[in-house]
Amino acid sequence: MQIRLTGLTLTAFGATGMLAVPAAAQTLDLTVTIPRLTVAEYHRPYVAIWLEKEGAAPRTLAVWYDHDMKANEGTKWLRDVRQWWRVSGRSMKFPADGVTGATRAPGANRISFTGGRGAMPTLSPGNYTLVVEAAREVGGRELVRLPFAWPAGGTASANGTSELGAVRLTIRR
């Protein structure tokens, strides 16, 4: 079988290839450590992760909660993740495609966000803050902020003191 490609066909393939591959993939690799707590009644925390940029609406990247409960009952405790709930949670419908995930066990939890895929926007140059907030039933609440500049890249990290442990962000192209 012989396939003949004309100049017009090659141009069409070239244009398609340019649309399918982003000019520079933007990836945020995030590690969120949930500490193992020795308490009488332990429940895995609800966690919200969102992106803020001055002058732009906050963008929710991930929400870990008990989404398998019947009649979507797990959503009634999402408002306990207070800062996130105020900035964007209350306007969302759950489960949210590409955002909703199950609660995570204690330990280091890794997640990646790629610009233009799922809930992650394509980043324009500027200063951003990645925010991670955790709230636990019969427990506390904690929020960690990781400021970074795009397209500078690099890493940012912070440590929580109760509901969150080490939170580390690596920004790459």
Tab-separated table of C-alpha atoms in Angstrom:
chain	number	residue	atom	x	y	z
A	1	MET	CA	0.000	0.000	0.000
A	2	GLN	CA	1.358	3.328	-1.008
A	3	ILE	CA	0.312	6.541	0.678
A	4	ARG	CA	0.811	9.754	-1.153
A	5	LEU	CA	0.998	12.938	0.790
A	6	THR	CA	0.473	16.182	-0.988
A	7	GLY	CA	1.741	19.547	0.172
A	8	LEU	CA	-1.780	20.387	1.298
A	9	THR	CA	-2.008	17.197	3.374
A	10	LEU	CA	1.335	17.839	5.030
A	11	THR	CA	0.217	21.332	5.917
A	12	ALA	CA	-2.948	19.907	7.462
A	13	PHE	CA	-0.959	17.354	9.522
A	14	GLY	CA	1.413	20.103	10.637
A	15	ALA	CA	-1.446	22.296	11.791
A	16	THR	CA	-3.051	19.399	13.644
A	17	GLY	CA	0.226	18.559	15.348
A	18	MET	CA	0.624	22.143	16.504
A	19	LEU	CA	-2.828	22.118	18.055
A	20	ALA	CA	-2.360	18.815	19.849
A	21	VAL	CA	1.003	19.611	21.480
A	22	PRO	CA	1.238	22.631	23.791
A	23	ALA	CA	4.149	24.999	23.146
A	24	ALA	CA	5.578	24.397	26.614
A	25	ALA	CA	3.912	21.971	29.011
A	26	GLN	CA	3.443	23.508	32.423
A	27	THR	CA	3.463	21.016	35.238
A	28	LEU	CA	3.023	21.488	38.951
A	29	ASP	CA	4.146	18.453	40.944
A	30	LEU	CA	2.762	18.615	44.439
A	31	THR	CA	3.439	16.444	47.461
A	32	VAL	CA	1.039	16.831	50.379
A	33	THR	CA	1.975	14.975	53.534
A	34	ILE	CA	-0.882	14.050	55.818
A	35	PRO	CA	0.524	13.306	59.278
A	36	ARG	CA	-0.411	10.170	61.179
A	37	LEU	CA	-2.187	11.390	64.297
A	38	THR	CA	-2.644	9.389	67.459
A	39	VAL	CA	-6.103	10.422	68.543
A	40	ALA	CA	-9.103	8.556	69.927
A	41	GLU	CA	-11.284	9.090	66.829
A	42	TYR	CA	-9.433	9.580	63.549
A	43	HIS	CA	-11.074	10.556	60.262
A	44	ARG	CA	-9.137	11.236	57.089
A	45	PRO	CA	-9.088	14.965	56.344
A	46	TYR	CA	-10.968	16.697	53.584
A	47	VAL	CA	-8.399	18.577	51.488
A	48	ALA	CA	-8.847	21.363	48.933
A	49	ILE	CA	-6.071	22.557	46.626
A	50	TRP	CA	-6.478	25.733	44.635
A	51	LEU	CA	-4.538	28.283	42.644
A	52	GLU	CA	-4.710	32.043	43.191
A	53	LYS	CA	-3.408	34.859	41.001
A	54	GLU	CA	-3.880	38.504	41.804
A	55	GLY	CA	-6.692	39.942	39.724
A	56	ALA	CA	-8.046	36.530	38.661
A	57	ALA	CA	-10.680	34.233	40.116
A	58	PRO	CA	-9.286	31.380	42.265
A	59	ARG	CA	-9.150	28.037	40.483
A	60	THR	CA	-9.878	24.793	42.364
A	61	LEU	CA	-7.476	22.063	41.263
A	62	ALA	CA	-8.454	19.195	43.574
A	63	VAL	CA	-10.857	18.376	46.392
A	64	TRP	CA	-10.374	15.167	48.357
A	65	TYR	CA	-13.506	14.180	50.243
A	66	ASP	CA	-15.779	11.212	50.938
A	67	HIS	CA	-17.587	11.302	47.592
A	68	ASP	CA	-18.873	7.720	47.733
A	69	MET	CA	-21.471	8.342	50.436
A	70	LYS	CA	-25.052	7.754	49.364
A	71	ALA	CA	-27.090	10.758	48.281
A	72	ASN	CA	-23.837	12.780	48.017
A	73	GLU	CA	-23.823	13.242	51.815
A	74	GLY	CA	-20.060	13.767	51.878
A	75	THR	CA	-20.545	17.235	50.418
A	76	LYS	CA	-22.208	18.601	53.555
A	77	TRP	CA	-18.846	18.725	55.358
A	78	LEU	CA	-17.019	20.449	52.500
A	79	ARG	CA	-17.909	23.812	54.023
A	80	ASP	CA	-15.615	22.918	56.947
A	81	VAL	CA	-12.740	23.569	54.542
A	82	ARG	CA	-13.572	27.190	55.227
A	83	GLN	CA	-11.138	29.316	53.237
A	84	TRP	CA	-11.604	27.249	50.091
A	85	TRP	CA	-15.377	27.146	50.617
A	86	ARG	CA	-15.512	30.952	50.731
A	87	VAL	CA	-13.336	31.562	47.680
A	88	SER	CA	-14.794	28.981	45.304
A	89	GLY	CA	-16.238	25.842	46.905
A	90	ARG	CA	-19.758	27.065	47.517
A	91	SER	CA	-20.258	27.887	43.842
A	92	MET	CA	-19.213	24.424	42.637
A	93	LYS	CA	-21.318	21.315	42.022
A	94	PHE	CA	-20.028	17.977	43.281
A	95	PRO	CA	-18.744	15.546	42.285
A	96	ALA	CA	-16.721	17.788	39.972
A	97	ASP	CA	-15.155	16.069	36.975
A	98	GLY	CA	-11.358	16.210	37.121
A	99	VAL	CA	-11.382	17.818	40.582
A	100	THR	CA	-13.033	15.367	42.966
A	101	GLY	CA	-10.963	12.646	44.575
A	102	ALA	CA	-11.182	10.322	47.552
A	103	THR	CA	-9.755	11.264	50.922
A	104	ARG	CA	-6.144	10.206	51.347
A	105	ALA	CA	-4.474	8.140	54.030
A	106	PRO	CA	-1.672	9.521	56.204
A	107	GLY	CA	1.638	9.725	54.367
A	108	ALA	CA	3.074	11.555	51.365
A	109	ASN	CA	0.490	12.008	48.604
A	110	ARG	CA	1.742	13.030	45.160
A	111	ILE	CA	-0.359	14.738	42.526
A	112	SER	CA	0.552	16.516	39.279
A	113	PHE	CA	-1.293	19.242	37.426
A	114	THR	CA	-0.551	19.999	33.775
A	115	GLY	CA	-1.468	23.347	32.271
A	116	GLY	CA	-4.512	23.178	30.005
A	117	ARG	CA	-5.621	19.756	31.267
A	118	GLY	CA	-8.463	19.073	33.675
A	119	ALA	CA	-8.956	21.856	36.176
A	120	MET	CA	-5.456	23.301	35.695
A	121	PRO	CA	-5.441	26.459	33.553
A	122	THR	CA	-2.633	27.372	31.189
A	123	LEU	CA	-0.545	29.755	33.251
A	124	SER	CA	0.219	33.241	31.992
A	125	PRO	CA	3.317	34.989	33.375
A	126	GLY	CA	2.842	36.353	36.881
A	127	ASN	CA	2.839	35.660	40.595
A	128	TYR	CA	0.695	32.818	41.895
A	129	THR	CA	-0.086	31.150	45.183
A	130	LEU	CA	-0.930	27.464	45.475
A	131	VAL	CA	-3.064	26.925	48.564
A	132	VAL	CA	-3.657	23.624	50.383
A	133	GLU	CA	-6.274	23.465	53.139
A	134	ALA	CA	-7.229	20.448	55.256
A	135	ALA	CA	-10.088	19.991	57.709
A	136	ARG	CA	-10.839	16.871	59.713
A	137	GLU	CA	-14.017	15.734	61.470
A	138	VAL	CA	-13.417	15.788	65.233
A	139	GLY	CA	-10.132	17.489	64.457
A	140	GLY	CA	-8.678	20.759	63.353
A	141	ARG	CA	-8.192	22.775	60.227
A	142	GLU	CA	-5.007	24.055	58.619
A	143	LEU	CA	-4.002	26.046	55.559
A	144	VAL	CA	-0.613	26.279	53.816
A	145	ARG	CA	0.289	28.816	51.100
A	146	LEU	CA	3.034	28.288	48.527
A	147	PRO	CA	3.812	31.430	46.498
A	148	PHE	CA	5.613	31.050	43.161
A	149	ALA	CA	6.291	32.974	39.968
A	150	TRP	CA	5.601	31.675	36.475
A	151	PRO	CA	7.609	31.135	34.274
A	152	ALA	CA	10.510	31.195	36.723
A	153	GLY	CA	9.842	27.625	37.863
A	154	GLY	CA	11.674	26.058	40.807
A	155	THR	CA	10.347	24.738	44.062
A	156	ALA	CA	8.361	26.014	47.024
A	157	SER	CA	7.697	24.283	50.299
A	158	ALA	CA	6.059	24.832	53.661
A	159	ASN	CA	5.268	22.765	56.711
A	160	GLY	CA	1.981	22.487	58.477
A	161	THR	CA	1.824	22.019	62.220
A	162	SER	CA	-1.249	19.862	62.856
A	163	GLU	CA	-3.492	18.637	60.004
A	164	LEU	CA	-0.833	19.003	57.291
A	165	GLY	CA	2.803	17.982	57.277
A	166	ALA	CA	5.335	18.971	54.624
A	167	VAL	CA	3.869	20.419	51.433
A	168	ARG	CA	6.268	20.653	48.493
A	169	LEU	CA	5.675	22.123	45.038
A	170	THR	CA	7.928	21.671	42.012
A	171	ILE	CA	7.186	23.826	38.972
A	172	ARG	CA	8.535	22.711	35.603
A	173	ARG	CA	8.016	23.227	31.896
